[in-house]
Short mmCIF file of C-alpha atoms in Angstrom, two decimals:
data_model
loop_
_atom_site.label_atom_id
_atom_site.label_comp_id
_atom_site.label_asym_id
_atom_site.label_seq_id
_atom_site.Cartn_x
_atom_site.Cartn_y
_atom_site.Cartn_z
CA MET A 1130 51.25 153.24 -161.26
CA ASP A 1131 51.66 151.24 -158.70
CA THR A 1132 49.46 147.64 -160.21
CA PRO A 1133 50.84 144.13 -158.78
CA VAL A 1134 52.26 143.19 -162.58
CA ASN A 1135 54.22 146.54 -162.22
CA ARG A 1136 54.70 145.83 -158.19
CA SER A 1137 56.38 142.16 -159.76
CA ARG A 1138 58.71 143.38 -161.92
CA ILE A 1139 59.50 146.54 -159.71
CA GLU A 1140 60.61 144.19 -156.98
CA SER A 1141 62.15 141.65 -159.07
CA VAL A 1142 65.24 144.61 -160.14
CA TRP A 1143 65.60 145.67 -156.53
CA HIS A 1144 66.11 142.05 -155.58
CA GLN A 1145 68.62 142.29 -158.66
CA ILE A 1146 70.47 144.59 -157.13
CA GLY A 1147 70.43 142.96 -153.95
CA LEU A 1148 68.33 146.34 -151.51
CA ALA A 1149 67.11 145.14 -148.62
CA ARG A 1150 63.24 143.97 -149.06
CA ALA A 1151 62.79 146.14 -145.38
CA LEU A 1152 64.50 149.78 -147.86
CA ARG A 1153 62.90 148.91 -150.37
CA PRO A 1154 60.62 152.18 -151.97
CA SER A 1155 56.40 149.92 -152.07
CA THR A 1156 58.00 148.10 -148.29
CA LEU A 1157 58.77 152.03 -146.67
CA TRP A 1158 55.46 153.67 -148.69
CA SER A 1159 53.62 150.72 -147.22
CA ARG A 1160 54.82 150.96 -143.26
CA LEU A 1161 54.69 155.53 -144.09
CA GLN A 1162 50.61 154.35 -144.74
CA ASP A 1163 50.50 152.00 -141.58
CA GLY A 1164 51.93 154.62 -139.39
CA TYR A 1165 50.28 157.78 -140.76
CA GLY A 1166 47.00 155.79 -140.70
CA ARG A 1167 47.39 154.62 -137.03
CA LEU A 1168 47.87 157.40 -136.18
CA MET A 1169 44.63 158.92 -137.38
CA ARG A 1170 42.33 156.48 -135.35
CA PRO A 1171 40.69 157.56 -132.57
CA ALA A 1172 42.00 157.05 -129.32
CA SER A 1173 38.60 155.25 -126.72
CA THR A 1174 38.28 153.58 -123.69
CA VAL A 1175 38.32 150.63 -122.90
CA TYR A 1176 37.21 149.09 -120.03
CA HIS A 1177 38.75 145.83 -118.80
CA ALA A 1178 38.27 143.29 -116.00
CA ALA A 1179 40.79 142.63 -113.33
CA PRO A 1180 40.23 139.15 -111.12
CA VAL A 1181 40.18 139.60 -107.49
CA PRO A 1182 39.83 137.05 -104.48
CA PRO A 1183 36.82 135.89 -103.42
CA THR A 1184 35.68 137.44 -100.44
CA LYS A 1185 34.18 134.51 -97.70
CA HIS A 1186 30.35 134.95 -99.13
CA GLY A 1187 32.56 132.52 -102.05
CA ARG A 1188 31.37 135.27 -104.42
CA ARG A 1189 33.93 137.33 -106.82
CA PRO A 1190 32.39 140.66 -107.47
CA GLN A 1191 33.90 142.00 -110.50
CA VAL A 1192 35.49 145.29 -110.13
CA LEU A 1193 35.99 147.04 -113.52
CA HIS A 1194 39.13 149.17 -113.88
CA MET A 1195 39.91 151.58 -116.84
CA ALA A 1196 42.24 151.43 -118.77
CA ARG A 1197 43.35 153.52 -122.16
CA GLY A 1198 43.25 151.75 -125.44
CA ARG A 1199 42.22 152.51 -129.00
CA THR A 1200 39.03 150.65 -130.87
CA ARG A 1201 40.11 149.62 -134.58
CA SER A 1202 38.41 152.02 -137.41
CA ARG A 1203 39.10 152.41 -140.90
CA ALA A 1204 41.71 155.15 -140.55
CA ARG A 1205 42.35 157.73 -144.03
CA PRO A 1206 44.07 156.92 -146.42
CA PHE A 1207 47.90 158.59 -147.01
CA GLY A 1208 47.85 161.37 -149.04
CA LEU A 1209 49.11 165.44 -148.92
CA GLU A 1210 46.74 168.49 -148.57
CA VAL A 1211 47.88 171.10 -151.26
CA MET A 1212 47.50 174.64 -148.53
CA GLU A 1213 46.72 177.56 -150.08
CA PRO A 1214 49.05 180.08 -152.41
CA ARG A 1215 50.56 182.49 -149.22
CA LEU A 1216 52.49 186.01 -149.37
CA LEU A 1217 55.77 185.37 -148.52
CA LEU A 1218 56.60 188.37 -145.98
CA SER A 1219 60.02 188.19 -145.46
CA ALA A 1220 61.57 190.86 -143.27
CA ASP A 1221 64.16 189.68 -140.15
CA VAL A 1222 68.40 190.08 -139.19
CA SER A 1223 70.51 187.57 -139.75
CA ALA A 1224 73.29 186.21 -137.36
CA LEU A 1225 75.62 188.86 -138.89
CA GLY A 1226 73.75 191.81 -137.91
CA VAL A 1227 71.97 192.40 -141.28
CA LEU A 1228 69.02 193.47 -141.70
CA GLN A 1229 67.04 191.92 -144.76
CA VAL A 1230 64.05 193.38 -146.77
CA VAL A 1231 62.86 190.80 -148.93
CA GLY A 1232 60.31 191.87 -151.49
CA THR A 1233 58.03 188.94 -152.97
CA GLU A 1234 57.13 188.60 -157.44
CA ASN A 1235 54.00 191.25 -157.43
CA ASP A 1236 53.79 195.15 -157.20
CA ASP A 1237 55.41 194.90 -153.89
CA GLU A 1238 55.73 198.75 -151.95
CA VAL A 1239 58.05 198.03 -149.09
CA VAL A 1240 57.68 201.27 -146.36
CA LEU A 1241 60.62 201.62 -143.42
CA THR A 1242 59.27 204.02 -140.88
CA ARG A 1243 60.56 205.54 -137.78
CA THR A 1244 58.58 204.69 -134.96
CA LEU A 1245 60.59 205.64 -131.11
CA THR A 1246 63.24 202.60 -130.60
CA GLY A 1247 63.72 202.00 -134.70
CA LEU A 1248 62.28 200.72 -137.38
CA ASP A 1249 58.73 199.35 -139.30
CA VAL A 1250 58.85 197.41 -141.78
CA THR A 1251 56.06 197.29 -143.65
CA ILE A 1252 55.55 195.20 -147.28
CA GLY A 1253 51.87 195.11 -148.83
CA GLY A 1254 50.22 197.29 -146.17
CA ASN A 1255 51.22 194.87 -144.41
CA LEU A 1256 53.78 194.21 -141.25
CA ALA A 1257 56.95 192.66 -141.51
CA GLY A 1258 59.03 193.34 -138.69
CA SER A 1259 59.64 195.73 -136.32
CA PHE A 1260 63.50 196.02 -135.58
CA LEU A 1261 65.63 198.59 -132.44
CA SER A 1262 68.32 200.54 -133.73
CA SER A 1263 70.59 197.82 -131.96
CA SER A 1264 69.54 194.65 -133.32
CA TYR A 1265 71.39 195.20 -136.29
CA GLN A 1266 74.20 196.80 -138.03
CA SER A 1267 73.45 197.49 -141.92
CA ILE A 1268 70.11 197.57 -143.63
CA GLU A 1269 69.88 195.42 -147.09
CA ILE A 1270 66.27 196.00 -149.17
CA ASP A 1271 65.71 194.03 -152.12
CA ALA A 1272 61.98 194.60 -153.80
CA LEU A 1273 62.44 191.47 -155.92
CA GLY A 1274 59.75 191.36 -159.09
CA GLY A 1275 57.58 193.12 -160.17
CA GLN A 1276 57.29 197.00 -161.07
CA ASP A 1277 58.36 196.97 -157.05
CA ALA A 1278 57.87 200.76 -154.24
CA ILE A 1279 60.78 201.68 -151.66
CA ARG A 1280 59.47 204.83 -149.56
CA PHE A 1281 60.71 205.92 -147.12
CA GLU A 1282 59.30 207.61 -144.33
CA GLY A 1283 59.92 210.35 -140.89
CA ASP A 1284 63.13 210.51 -139.95
CA ILE A 1285 65.41 207.90 -139.99
CA ASP A 1286 68.55 207.32 -137.78
CA LEU A 1287 70.68 204.44 -138.81
CA ALA A 1288 73.74 205.11 -135.99
CA ASN A 1289 76.79 204.42 -138.06
CA HIS A 1290 74.78 201.95 -140.51
CA ALA A 1291 75.50 200.81 -143.94
CA LEU A 1292 71.99 201.33 -146.00
CA SER A 1293 71.41 199.85 -149.34
CA ALA A 1294 67.92 198.94 -151.51
CA GLN A 1295 67.44 197.96 -155.18
CA GLY A 1296 63.32 198.30 -156.28
CA GLU A 1297 61.72 199.59 -159.13
CA GLU A 1298 60.33 203.46 -157.64
CA ILE A 1299 62.92 204.52 -154.14
CA THR A 1300 60.81 207.91 -152.16
CA VAL A 1301 63.60 209.36 -149.07
CA ALA A 1302 59.97 210.53 -148.10
CA GLY A 1303 61.81 211.48 -144.59
CA SER A 1304 65.10 212.34 -144.08
CA ILE A 1305 67.87 209.79 -144.50
CA MET A 1306 70.87 210.26 -141.29
CA GLY A 1307 74.42 209.52 -139.73
CA ALA A 1308 74.58 205.59 -142.52
CA SER A 1309 78.35 204.90 -143.21
CA SER A 1310 76.26 204.89 -146.72
CA VAL A 1311 73.79 204.91 -148.99
CA THR A 1312 73.18 203.49 -151.45
CA LEU A 1313 69.44 203.29 -153.38
CA THR A 1314 68.88 201.56 -157.18
CA ALA A 1315 66.12 201.66 -158.88
CA ARG A 1316 66.63 199.10 -162.19
CA SER A 1317 63.35 198.25 -164.71
CA ASP A 1318 63.40 197.23 -168.05
CA THR A 1319 60.54 200.00 -168.51
CA LEU A 1320 60.68 202.88 -165.41
CA ALA A 1321 63.16 203.80 -162.78
CA THR A 1322 62.16 206.37 -160.73
CA ILE A 1323 64.33 207.68 -157.55
CA THR A 1324 62.33 210.44 -155.66
CA VAL A 1325 64.00 213.23 -152.39
CA GLN A 1326 62.57 215.02 -151.14
CA GLY A 1327 64.22 215.05 -147.78
CA ASP A 1328 67.78 215.12 -146.66
CA ILE A 1329 70.28 212.07 -147.19
CA GLN A 1330 72.90 212.04 -144.87
CA ALA A 1331 75.72 209.22 -144.92
CA SER A 1332 79.80 210.01 -143.19
CA GLY A 1333 80.63 207.96 -146.25
CA ALA A 1334 79.63 206.76 -150.37
CA VAL A 1335 76.14 208.15 -151.76
CA GLN A 1336 74.55 206.34 -154.58
CA LEU A 1337 72.09 206.45 -156.18
CA SER A 1338 71.03 204.92 -159.18
CA ALA A 1339 68.17 204.56 -161.96
CA GLN A 1340 68.77 201.96 -164.32
CA SER A 1341 66.54 201.40 -167.59
CA GLY A 1342 65.91 199.10 -170.44
CA ALA A 1343 65.51 195.64 -171.29
CA THR A 1344 66.81 193.51 -173.95
CA GLU A 1345 64.27 192.49 -176.64
CA THR A 1346 64.30 189.87 -179.41
CA ILE A 1347 61.15 190.31 -182.21
CA THR A 1348 60.24 187.10 -183.26
CA SER A 1349 57.52 187.57 -184.82
CA PHE A 1350 57.63 189.57 -188.48
CA THR A 1351 55.20 193.20 -186.45
CA SER A 1352 55.65 196.50 -185.88
CA HIS A 1353 57.36 196.83 -181.93
CA ALA A 1354 56.57 200.74 -179.84
CA ALA A 1355 58.41 200.78 -176.70
CA THR A 1356 59.22 203.26 -173.80
CA SER A 1357 62.25 203.64 -171.50
CA ILE A 1358 62.06 206.12 -168.19
CA ALA A 1359 65.55 205.87 -165.76
CA THR A 1360 64.85 209.27 -163.79
CA VAL A 1361 67.08 210.90 -161.16
CA SER A 1362 65.38 213.91 -159.17
CA ILE A 1363 65.80 216.04 -155.61
CA THR A 1364 63.61 218.45 -154.95
CA GLY A 1365 62.47 220.30 -151.58
CA ALA A 1366 63.96 223.23 -150.31
CA GLY A 1367 66.95 222.61 -147.96
CA THR A 1368 66.98 219.80 -149.01
CA THR A 1369 70.49 218.31 -148.47
CA VAL A 1370 72.47 214.79 -149.80
CA GLN A 1371 75.76 215.08 -147.45
CA GLY A 1372 78.34 212.19 -148.29
CA GLU A 1373 82.05 211.69 -148.62
CA THR A 1374 81.17 211.14 -152.01
CA LEU A 1375 78.18 211.64 -154.14
CA ASP A 1376 77.49 210.03 -157.53
CA ILE A 1377 74.08 210.36 -158.76
CA THR A 1378 73.41 208.46 -162.28
CA ALA A 1379 71.09 207.61 -164.78
CA HIS A 1380 71.28 205.61 -167.43
CA ASN A 1381 68.73 203.90 -170.30
CA ARG A 1382 69.97 201.26 -171.87
CA ALA A 1383 68.01 199.15 -173.98
CA VAL A 1384 68.92 196.61 -176.56
CA ILE A 1385 66.30 195.37 -179.40
CA THR A 1386 67.84 192.91 -181.88
CA ALA A 1387 65.62 192.15 -184.77
CA LEU A 1388 67.14 189.10 -187.78
CA PHE A 1389 64.58 187.80 -190.46
CA ASP A 1390 65.18 186.43 -193.55
CA ALA A 1391 61.57 186.61 -196.60
CA ALA A 1392 60.34 183.25 -194.28
CA ALA A 1393 59.43 185.47 -191.61
CA PHE A 1394 58.28 188.28 -193.55
CA THR A 1395 54.05 188.76 -192.21
CA GLN A 1396 53.51 191.95 -193.65
CA SER A 1397 55.78 194.19 -196.22
CA ASN A 1398 56.69 197.11 -193.42
CA LEU A 1399 58.58 196.97 -190.18
CA LEU A 1400 58.73 199.75 -187.89
CA ILE A 1401 60.32 199.68 -184.64
CA THR A 1402 60.20 202.33 -182.15
CA GLN A 1403 62.39 203.50 -178.89
CA ASP A 1404 61.62 206.33 -177.28
CA ASN A 1405 63.64 206.72 -174.24
CA THR A 1406 64.32 209.41 -170.88
CA THR A 1407 67.09 209.52 -168.78
CA ALA A 1408 67.63 212.68 -166.63
CA VAL A 1409 68.69 213.98 -163.00
CA SER A 1410 67.34 217.31 -161.76
CA VAL A 1411 68.81 219.07 -159.12
CA GLY A 1412 65.81 221.14 -157.84
CA ASP A 1413 65.57 224.82 -156.75
CA GLY A 1414 67.10 225.25 -152.44
CA VAL A 1415 68.72 221.49 -152.94
CA THR A 1416 72.47 221.31 -152.17
CA LEU A 1417 74.35 218.26 -152.65
CA ASP A 1418 77.34 218.84 -149.90
CA GLY A 1419 80.09 215.76 -151.18
CA ALA A 1420 83.15 216.43 -149.59
CA SER A 1421 85.51 214.28 -152.17
CA GLY A 1422 83.94 214.33 -155.07
CA VAL A 1423 80.58 215.29 -156.83
CA ILE A 1424 78.99 213.44 -160.90
CA VAL A 1425 75.81 214.07 -161.74
CA GLU A 1426 75.28 212.63 -164.86
CA SER A 1427 72.95 210.47 -167.59
CA LEU A 1428 74.12 208.24 -170.26
CA ASP A 1429 71.63 206.63 -173.00
CA ASP A 1430 73.87 204.07 -174.52
CA SER A 1431 70.62 201.83 -176.01
CA TRP A 1432 71.07 200.35 -179.26
CA VAL A 1433 69.42 198.68 -182.28
CA GLN A 1434 69.94 195.90 -184.66
CA ILE A 1435 67.67 195.40 -187.51
CA GLU A 1436 68.46 192.78 -190.55
CA LEU A 1437 66.27 191.84 -192.95
CA ASP A 1438 67.49 189.53 -196.12
CA SER A 1439 65.20 189.36 -198.16
CA THR A 1440 66.19 186.56 -200.87
CA GLY A 1441 63.57 185.21 -202.74
CA ILE A 1442 60.50 188.17 -201.78
CA ASP A 1443 58.52 187.63 -205.75
CA VAL A 1444 59.09 190.52 -207.55
CA SER A 1445 57.95 188.90 -211.03
CA GLY A 1446 55.19 190.41 -213.42
CA GLY A 1447 55.72 194.25 -212.77
CA ILE A 1448 59.88 195.19 -212.82
CA GLU A 1449 59.29 195.55 -216.55
CA ILE A 1450 58.32 198.37 -215.94
CA GLU A 1451 58.85 200.24 -212.62
CA LEU A 1452 60.37 197.47 -210.08
CA ASP A 1453 59.52 198.74 -206.16
CA PHE A 1454 62.39 198.45 -202.98
CA ALA A 1455 59.54 199.69 -200.38
CA LEU A 1456 58.04 196.13 -200.73
CA LEU A 1457 59.84 196.13 -198.13
CA SER A 1458 60.84 198.43 -195.72
CA SER A 1459 62.72 198.43 -192.70
CA HIS A 1460 62.17 201.71 -190.36
CA VAL A 1461 64.00 202.76 -187.49
CA VAL A 1462 62.16 205.31 -184.84
CA LEU A 1463 65.00 206.09 -181.99
CA THR A 1464 64.10 208.72 -179.25
CA ARG A 1465 66.69 210.09 -177.14
CA SER A 1466 66.17 212.53 -174.28
CA THR A 1467 69.57 213.08 -172.43
CA THR A 1468 69.45 216.15 -169.62
CA VAL A 1469 70.90 216.82 -166.30
CA ALA A 1470 70.58 219.81 -164.95
CA LEU A 1471 71.75 221.89 -161.59
CA ASP A 1472 68.30 224.48 -161.99
CA GLU A 1473 68.29 227.29 -160.30
CA GLY A 1474 68.50 228.17 -156.02
CA SER A 1475 70.75 224.67 -155.84
CA THR A 1476 73.79 224.98 -154.82
CA ALA A 1477 76.49 221.76 -155.36
CA VAL A 1478 79.97 222.14 -152.53
CA SER A 1479 83.14 219.73 -153.36
CA ASP A 1480 86.54 220.45 -152.12
CA GLY A 1481 86.84 217.89 -155.33
CA LEU A 1482 85.59 218.30 -158.60
CA VAL A 1483 81.64 218.98 -159.13
CA ALA A 1484 80.79 217.56 -163.03
CA LEU A 1485 78.15 217.03 -164.91
CA SER A 1486 77.22 214.98 -168.47
CA ALA A 1487 75.37 214.09 -170.46
CA ARG A 1488 75.97 212.05 -172.91
CA ASN A 1489 74.16 209.19 -175.49
CA ASP A 1490 77.03 206.77 -176.15
CA LEU A 1491 77.88 203.53 -177.45
CA ALA A 1492 77.69 200.23 -175.09
CA ALA A 1493 81.21 198.40 -175.55
CA ARG A 1494 80.09 194.44 -176.37
CA ALA A 1495 82.82 192.33 -175.73
CA ASP A 1496 81.91 190.19 -179.11
CA VAL A 1497 82.07 193.18 -180.53
CA ALA A 1498 84.79 195.77 -182.15
CA PRO A 1499 85.11 199.40 -180.71
CA GLU A 1500 85.17 200.08 -183.96
CA ASP A 1501 82.49 198.18 -185.02
CA LEU A 1502 80.20 199.46 -182.78
CA PHE A 1503 76.45 201.49 -183.62
CA SER A 1504 74.12 203.01 -182.43
CA VAL A 1505 70.95 201.97 -185.20
CA SER A 1506 72.53 199.18 -187.86
CA ASN A 1507 69.52 198.74 -189.78
CA ARG A 1508 70.36 196.97 -192.91
CA VAL A 1509 67.74 194.83 -195.79
CA LEU A 1510 70.27 192.27 -197.43
CA GLY A 1511 70.18 190.41 -200.91
CA GLY A 1512 67.00 190.42 -203.10
CA LEU A 1513 66.24 193.04 -205.67
CA VAL A 1514 63.57 194.72 -202.88
CA GLY A 1515 64.67 196.78 -199.22
CA GLN A 1516 63.98 199.86 -197.90
CA ALA A 1517 66.58 201.00 -194.67
CA ARG A 1518 65.48 203.96 -193.10
CA ASN A 1519 66.41 205.86 -189.52
CA THR A 1520 64.76 208.23 -188.19
CA VAL A 1521 66.35 209.49 -184.98
CA THR A 1522 66.49 212.28 -182.55
CA ASP A 1523 69.16 212.94 -180.12
CA VAL A 1524 69.05 215.65 -176.64
CA ALA A 1525 72.73 215.54 -174.66
CA GLU A 1526 71.72 219.45 -172.51
CA ALA A 1527 73.99 219.31 -169.17
CA SER A 1528 72.99 222.71 -167.82
CA VAL A 1529 73.63 224.55 -164.56
CA THR A 1530 71.42 227.61 -164.29
CA GLY A 1531 70.98 230.27 -161.79
CA ALA A 1532 73.30 227.23 -159.47
CA THR A 1533 75.52 228.27 -156.86
CA VAL A 1534 79.24 226.22 -157.57
CA ASN A 1535 81.27 225.57 -155.14
CA ALA A 1536 84.11 223.29 -156.53
CA ALA A 1537 86.04 222.63 -159.64
CA LEU A 1538 83.34 222.63 -162.59
CA SER A 1539 83.27 220.37 -165.23
CA VAL A 1540 80.17 220.67 -167.53
CA LEU A 1541 79.58 218.25 -169.97
CA ALA A 1542 76.96 217.54 -172.80
CA SER A 1543 78.02 215.22 -176.32
CA ASN A 1544 76.08 213.02 -178.98
CA ALA A 1545 78.50 210.03 -180.55
CA GLY A 1546 75.62 207.95 -182.04
CA VAL A 1547 76.52 205.43 -185.13
CA TYR A 1548 73.68 205.75 -187.25
CA THR A 1549 73.57 202.34 -190.52
CA ALA A 1550 71.35 202.19 -192.85
CA LEU A 1551 71.78 200.04 -196.03
CA GLY A 1552 69.84 199.06 -198.62
CA ARG A 1553 68.50 198.91 -202.47
CA VAL A 1554 66.85 202.88 -201.16
CA ALA A 1555 68.74 204.09 -197.77
CA SER A 1556 68.58 207.17 -195.27
CA ASN A 1557 69.41 208.49 -192.25
CA THR A 1558 67.67 211.70 -190.55
CA LEU A 1559 68.95 213.30 -187.79
CA ASP A 1560 67.37 215.66 -185.78
CA GLY A 1561 67.67 216.84 -181.27
CA ASN A 1562 70.51 219.50 -180.17
CA THR A 1563 74.06 218.87 -177.86
CA LEU A 1564 74.20 221.82 -175.24
CA ALA A 1565 76.24 222.17 -172.13
CA THR A 1566 75.60 225.52 -170.03
CA ILE A 1567 76.54 227.67 -167.50
CA ALA A 1568 74.37 230.26 -167.12
CA ALA A 1569 74.50 234.07 -166.71
CA GLU A 1570 72.95 234.40 -163.30
CA SER A 1571 74.86 231.48 -161.40
CA ALA A 1572 77.53 231.73 -158.52
CA ILE A 1573 80.70 229.54 -159.07
CA THR A 1574 83.73 229.48 -156.87
CA ALA A 1575 86.22 227.71 -158.39
CA SER A 1576 88.51 225.98 -156.40
CA GLY A 1577 89.71 224.81 -159.52
CA SER A 1578 89.94 224.83 -163.09
CA VAL A 1579 86.23 225.42 -164.67
CA SER A 1580 85.21 223.27 -168.36
CA VAL A 1581 81.92 223.78 -170.44
CA ALA A 1582 82.24 221.09 -174.16
CA ALA A 1583 79.32 220.31 -175.64
CA ILE A 1584 81.05 217.78 -178.63
CA ASP A 1585 78.44 216.64 -181.72
CA SER A 1586 80.50 213.64 -182.85
CA ALA A 1587 77.79 211.10 -184.19
CA HIS A 1588 78.41 209.17 -187.32
CA LEU A 1589 75.77 207.80 -190.17
CA THR A 1590 75.34 206.05 -192.72
CA ALA A 1591 73.36 205.39 -195.50
CA GLU A 1592 74.71 202.52 -198.69
CA ALA A 1593 72.62 202.07 -201.49
CA THR A 1594 73.38 198.46 -203.07
CA PRO A 1595 73.22 198.34 -206.22
CA VAL A 1596 70.79 195.89 -207.87
CA LEU A 1597 71.29 192.98 -209.99
CA LEU A 1598 68.99 192.07 -212.59
CA ASP A 1599 68.91 188.28 -214.00
CA ALA A 1600 68.54 187.88 -217.75
CA GLN A 1601 64.98 185.59 -217.19
CA MET A 1602 63.94 188.61 -215.23
CA VAL A 1603 64.17 191.07 -218.23
#
């Protein structure tokens, strides 16, 4: 509010610091308002009488001529108008020759389509630009926020350009040919998928990576259930993915943390459920051709940490007969399905190693020593009550089923989870499967070694802490 009293106070301050009056904010604002008002006054025609010499009859005729002028009118007050929200669509070629495609924070569909002369880019059904193949040297796509879909349609010839794309769901519906390198990254908290239905060909590296998993801190003492899916699927008879190296991976890392004391307990049971699917599949008729090597990997290194301090829970009046440890219960249910598969009719070719792996493992953390890492740590501490239960299903399967492999071959399945339960009552229940297989109908022509390994090194600890009763409580 710029009232007269306030203005006087403000002008006094500017005077004290020696700021010239012409440069003071109040003066500048007044000039801005006046200038805007002058600009908005309507123009009009004003007639001026111009004097002329007398005629021979002694009369001075009045000759009117027109001159442009301005009349005085009431100016509109200066102000800023709020414009309606607009959707920014971005596709342009930078000064460095990079075709940059940027989505929005909404759920976008970004589509690149082959044209006779280059590419059309649409975002959310709106044409964001048409580009000649000669106008760019590489392509970078970032769909930004939301659950975004990126599609490549038609037979796109990149003419030795590099391509990188990042979204949540990526589909190659046509083909991507002639690239120097291809990097497709699907990343999401809950659902990251890459679907390849046509050829991908690059002279350099091809990287297809689906990464899913949210990091969540539970702040209210209520049950929590979540799913996380990361998949790469390559399908279609005759589809070929070719490059100097192929790196095809699916990765899940869901992180859940819940730390509570007795003051936060609003119910007696805390149930945390996390269900993950991590998979790479290479379908019938698909060929993977990596001159120097082929990596096909699924990895889940999620972890859950629950810590409840039951100190202060009132159990008086009932322990003379029986102390119910389940007055406070923490239950973690973790399900992980982690698989890689070369299906019947598929082919993998390399002068190097073809390595398949499916692993449920530990995630390295900078603040935790390697020997203290865990997949689930569920602890109920202090007090007289508390039950901690872990129910885990870990599936790790790597399979070559009726496929043809012309390369050195490694097939690995591994479960290496660490599960800890600590409370007055503590238990771990572990189910699942660890399987690495090359089916008999597969055709393996190895240029080097062939190895198959299934390793289950899961470590489970259940510790029932002792009950110490105060004499006054007996």
